[in-house]
Amino acid sequence: CMTALCGCGQSNAQYTVVFEENYDIEKENIVLEVSSGKKISEPEMPIREGYSFLGWFRNPGLTEAWDFKKDKIMSDMTLYAGWDMDTKDMHM
């Protein structure tokens, strides 16, 4: 095996995972360093005034949900928070 891409042997590559909360550019994102092929734990649920948290997604369009029980880190990546506006108690 001459390259790291052939899939043989143990890879000890480290990847960076960024949790993008997707609304407050001033807020610091959670950043993890993760070994290749590892699963990650879900961070504490973010809070956003007036919104419900929908989960973490692989893409900014929020169409590919990340499954913390199954999905493994295979590259540097960003996970995006999904939000839904609360409408149940708007009185304006």
Coordinates of N, CA, C and O in Angstrom, one line a residue:
C1 N 0.8 -1.2 0.0 CA 0.0 0.0 0.0 C 0.9 1.2 0.0 O 1.6 1.5 1.0
M2 N 0.9 2.0 -1.1 CA 1.8 3.1 -1.2 C 1.1 4.5 -0.9 O 1.7 5.4 -0.7
T3 N -0.3 4.5 -1.0 CA -0.9 5.7 -0.8 C -1.9 5.6 0.4 O -2.4 4.5 0.8
A4 N -2.3 6.8 0.9 CA -3.3 6.8 2.0 C -4.7 6.6 1.5 O -5.6 6.4 2.2
L5 N -4.9 6.6 0.2 CA -6.2 6.5 -0.4 C -6.6 5.0 -0.7 O -7.7 4.8 -1.1
C6 N -5.7 4.1 -0.6 CA -6.0 2.7 -1.0 C -7.0 2.0 -0.1 O -7.5 1.0 -0.4
G7 N -7.1 2.5 1.2 CA -8.0 1.9 2.1 C -7.5 0.7 2.9 O -8.2 0.1 3.7
C8 N -6.2 0.4 2.7 CA -5.6 -0.7 3.5 C -4.9 -0.2 4.7 O -4.5 1.0 4.7
G9 N -4.8 -1.0 5.8 CA -4.1 -0.5 7.0 C -5.0 0.5 7.7 O -6.1 0.8 7.3
Q10 N -4.4 1.0 8.8 CA -5.2 1.9 9.7 C -4.8 3.3 9.3 O -3.6 3.7 9.2
S11 N -5.8 4.1 9.0 CA -5.6 5.5 8.7 C -5.7 6.3 10.1 O -6.6 6.0 10.8
N12 N -4.7 7.1 10.3 CA -4.9 7.9 11.5 C -5.0 9.4 11.2 O -4.6 10.3 11.9
A13 N -5.6 9.7 10.0 CA -5.8 11.0 9.6 C -6.8 11.7 10.6 O -7.7 11.1 11.1
Q14 N -6.5 13.0 10.8 CA -7.4 13.8 11.6 C -8.1 14.8 10.7 O -7.6 15.4 9.8
Y15 N -9.4 14.9 11.0 CA -10.3 15.8 10.2 C -10.9 16.8 11.2 O -11.1 16.6 12.4
T16 N -11.2 18.0 10.6 CA -11.9 19.0 11.4 C -13.4 19.0 11.0 O -13.7 19.0 9.9
V17 N -14.2 19.1 12.1 CA -15.6 19.2 11.9 C -16.1 20.5 12.6 O -15.8 20.7 13.8
V18 N -16.8 21.3 11.8 CA -17.3 22.6 12.3 C -18.8 22.5 12.4 O -19.4 22.1 11.5
F19 N -19.3 22.9 13.6 CA -20.8 23.0 13.7 C -21.2 24.4 13.5 O -20.9 25.3 14.4
E20 N -21.8 24.7 12.4 CA -22.2 26.1 12.0 C -23.6 26.3 12.5 O -24.5 25.7 12.0
E21 N -23.8 27.2 13.4 CA -25.1 27.4 14.0 C -26.0 28.1 13.0 O -27.2 28.2 13.2
N22 N -25.4 28.7 12.0 CA -26.2 29.2 10.8 C -27.1 30.4 11.1 O -28.1 30.6 10.4
Y23 N -26.7 31.2 12.1 CA -27.5 32.5 12.2 C -26.8 33.6 12.8 O -27.0 34.8 12.5
D24 N -25.8 33.4 13.7 CA -25.1 34.4 14.4 C -23.7 34.4 14.0 O -22.9 33.6 14.5
I25 N -23.3 35.3 13.1 CA -21.9 35.3 12.7 C -20.9 35.7 13.7 O -19.7 35.4 13.6
E26 N -21.4 36.3 14.8 CA -20.5 36.7 15.9 C -20.2 35.6 16.8 O -19.2 35.6 17.5
K27 N -21.1 34.6 16.9 CA -20.9 33.4 17.8 C -19.9 32.5 17.3 O -19.8 32.2 16.1
E28 N -19.0 32.0 18.2 CA -18.0 31.1 17.8 C -18.6 29.7 17.6 O -19.3 29.2 18.4
N29 N -18.2 29.1 16.5 CA -18.7 27.7 16.1 C -17.9 26.7 17.0 O -16.8 26.9 17.3
I30 N -18.6 25.6 17.2 CA -17.9 24.4 17.9 C -17.1 23.8 16.8 O -17.5 23.5 15.7
V31 N -15.8 23.5 17.1 CA -14.9 22.8 16.2 C -14.3 21.6 16.9 O -13.8 21.7 18.0
L32 N -14.4 20.4 16.2 CA -13.8 19.2 16.7 C -12.7 18.7 15.8 O -12.8 18.9 14.6
E33 N -11.7 18.1 16.4 CA -10.7 17.3 15.7 C -11.1 15.8 15.8 O -11.2 15.4 17.0
V34 N -11.3 15.1 14.7 CA -11.8 13.8 14.8 C -10.9 12.9 13.9 O -10.5 13.2 12.8
S35 N -10.6 11.7 14.4 CA -9.9 10.7 13.6 C -10.8 10.1 12.5 O -12.0 10.0 12.7
S36 N -10.1 9.8 11.4 CA -10.8 9.3 10.2 C -11.7 8.1 10.6 O -11.2 7.2 11.3
G37 N -12.9 8.1 10.1 CA -13.8 6.9 10.3 C -14.5 6.8 11.6 O -15.2 5.9 11.9
K38 N -14.3 7.8 12.4 CA -15.0 7.8 13.7 C -16.3 8.5 13.7 O -16.6 9.4 12.8
K39 N -17.2 8.1 14.6 CA -18.5 8.8 14.8 C -18.2 10.0 15.7 O -17.3 9.9 16.5
I40 N -19.1 10.9 15.7 CA -19.0 12.0 16.7 C -20.3 12.1 17.5 O -21.3 11.6 17.1
S41 N -20.1 12.7 18.7 CA -21.3 12.9 19.6 C -21.9 14.2 19.2 O -21.3 15.2 18.8
E42 N -23.2 14.2 19.4 CA -24.0 15.4 19.1 C -23.7 16.5 20.2 O -23.7 16.2 21.4
P43 N -23.3 17.7 19.8 CA -23.1 18.7 20.8 C -24.4 19.2 21.4 O -25.4 18.8 21.0
E44 N -24.2 19.9 22.5 CA -25.4 20.5 23.2 C -26.2 21.3 22.2 O -25.7 22.0 21.3
M45 N -27.5 21.1 22.3 CA -28.4 21.7 21.3 C -28.3 23.2 21.4 O -28.4 23.8 22.5
P46 N -28.1 23.9 20.2 CA -28.1 25.3 20.2 C -29.4 25.9 20.5 O -30.5 25.3 20.2
I47 N -29.4 27.1 21.0 CA -30.7 27.9 21.3 C -30.7 29.1 20.4 O -29.7 29.8 20.3
R48 N -31.8 29.4 19.8 CA -32.0 30.6 19.0 C -33.4 31.1 19.3 O -34.4 30.4 19.2
E49 N -33.4 32.4 19.8 CA -34.6 33.0 20.2 C -35.6 33.0 19.0 O -35.3 33.4 17.9
G50 N -36.9 32.5 19.3 CA -37.9 32.5 18.3 C -37.9 31.4 17.3 O -38.6 31.4 16.3
Y51 N -37.0 30.4 17.5 CA -36.8 29.3 16.5 C -36.8 28.0 17.2 O -36.3 27.9 18.4
S52 N -37.2 26.9 16.5 CA -37.0 25.5 17.0 C -35.8 24.9 16.3 O -35.7 25.1 15.0
F53 N -35.0 24.2 17.0 CA -33.8 23.5 16.4 C -34.3 22.2 15.7 O -35.0 21.4 16.3
L54 N -33.9 22.0 14.4 CA -34.4 20.9 13.7 C -33.3 19.8 13.6 O -33.6 18.6 13.3
G55 N -32.1 20.1 13.9 CA -31.0 19.1 13.8 C -29.8 19.6 13.0 O -29.8 20.8 12.6
W56 N -28.8 18.7 12.8 CA -27.6 19.1 12.1 C -27.7 18.5 10.7 O -28.1 17.4 10.5
F57 N -27.2 19.2 9.7 CA -27.3 18.8 8.3 C -25.9 18.9 7.7 O -25.1 19.8 8.0
R58 N -25.7 18.1 6.7 CA -24.4 18.0 5.9 C -24.3 19.2 5.0 O -23.2 19.5 4.5
N59 N -25.4 19.8 4.6 CA -25.3 20.9 3.5 C -26.0 22.1 3.9 O -27.0 22.0 4.7
P60 N -25.6 23.3 3.4 CA -26.3 24.5 3.8 C -27.8 24.6 3.4 O -28.5 25.3 4.0
G61 N -28.2 23.8 2.4 CA -29.6 23.7 2.0 C -30.4 22.9 2.9 O -31.7 22.9 2.8
L62 N -29.8 22.3 3.9 CA -30.5 21.5 5.0 C -31.4 20.4 4.4 O -32.5 20.2 4.9
T63 N -30.9 19.7 3.4 CA -31.6 18.6 2.9 C -31.0 17.2 3.2 O -31.7 16.2 3.0
E64 N -29.8 17.2 3.8 CA -29.1 16.0 4.1 C -28.8 15.9 5.6 O -27.8 16.5 6.1
A65 N -29.7 15.3 6.4 CA -29.6 15.3 7.9 C -28.4 14.4 8.2 O -28.1 13.4 7.6
W66 N -27.6 14.8 9.3 CA -26.5 14.0 9.8 C -27.1 13.1 10.8 O -27.8 13.5 11.7
D67 N -26.7 11.8 10.8 CA -27.1 10.8 11.7 C -26.0 10.5 12.6 O -25.0 9.8 12.2
F68 N -26.0 11.0 13.9 CA -24.9 10.8 14.8 C -24.7 9.3 15.2 O -23.7 8.9 15.6
K69 N -25.8 8.5 15.0 CA -25.6 7.0 15.4 C -24.9 6.2 14.3 O -24.3 5.2 14.6
K70 N -25.0 6.7 13.0 CA -24.5 5.9 11.9 C -23.4 6.6 11.1 O -22.4 6.0 10.7
D71 N -23.5 7.9 10.9 CA -22.5 8.6 10.0 C -21.1 8.8 10.7 O -21.0 9.0 11.8
K72 N -20.1 8.5 9.8 CA -18.7 8.6 10.3 C -18.0 9.8 9.5 O -18.4 10.1 8.4
I73 N -17.0 10.3 10.2 CA -16.3 11.4 9.6 C -15.2 10.8 8.7 O -14.4 10.0 9.1
M74 N -15.3 11.2 7.4 CA -14.3 10.8 6.4 C -13.5 11.9 5.7 O -12.7 11.7 4.9
S75 N -13.8 13.1 6.1 CA -13.1 14.3 5.6 C -13.4 15.5 6.5 O -14.2 15.4 7.4
D76 N -12.7 16.6 6.2 CA -13.0 17.8 6.9 C -14.4 18.2 6.4 O -14.8 18.0 5.3
M77 N -15.2 18.7 7.4 CA -16.6 19.0 7.0 C -17.2 20.0 7.9 O -16.7 20.3 9.0
T78 N -18.3 20.6 7.5 CA -19.1 21.5 8.3 C -20.5 20.9 8.4 O -21.1 20.5 7.4
L79 N -21.1 20.9 9.6 CA -22.5 20.5 9.8 C -23.2 21.8 10.1 O -22.8 22.7 10.9
Y80 N -24.4 22.0 9.5 CA -25.2 23.2 9.6 C -26.4 22.9 10.5 O -27.1 22.0 10.3
A81 N -26.7 23.9 11.4 CA -27.9 23.8 12.2 C -29.1 24.1 11.3 O -29.1 25.1 10.6
G82 N -30.2 23.4 11.5 CA -31.4 23.6 10.9 C -32.4 24.3 11.8 O -32.4 23.9 13.0
W83 N -33.1 25.3 11.4 CA -34.0 26.1 12.2 C -35.4 26.2 11.6 O -35.5 26.3 10.4
D84 N -36.4 26.2 12.4 CA -37.8 26.5 12.0 C -38.3 27.6 12.9 O -38.3 27.5 14.1
M85 N -38.9 28.6 12.3 CA -39.4 29.8 13.0 C -40.6 29.4 13.9 O -41.5 28.7 13.3
D86 N -40.5 29.7 15.1 CA -41.7 29.4 16.0 C -42.8 30.4 15.6 O -42.6 31.6 15.6
T87 N -44.0 29.9 15.4 CA -45.1 30.8 15.1 C -46.2 30.6 16.1 O -47.2 31.4 16.1
K88 N -46.1 29.7 17.1 CA -47.1 29.4 18.0 C -47.5 30.6 19.0 O -48.6 30.7 19.4
D89 N -46.5 31.5 19.3 CA -46.9 32.5 20.2 C -46.5 33.9 19.7 O -46.0 34.7 20.5
M90 N -46.7 34.1 18.4 CA -46.5 35.5 17.9 C -47.8 36.3 18.1 O -48.8 35.9 17.6
H91 N -47.7 37.4 18.8 CA -48.8 38.3 19.1 C -48.7 39.6 18.4 O -49.5 40.5 18.8
M92 N -47.8 39.9 17.5 CA -47.7 41.2 17.0 C -48.6 41.4 15.8 O -48.8 40.7 15.0

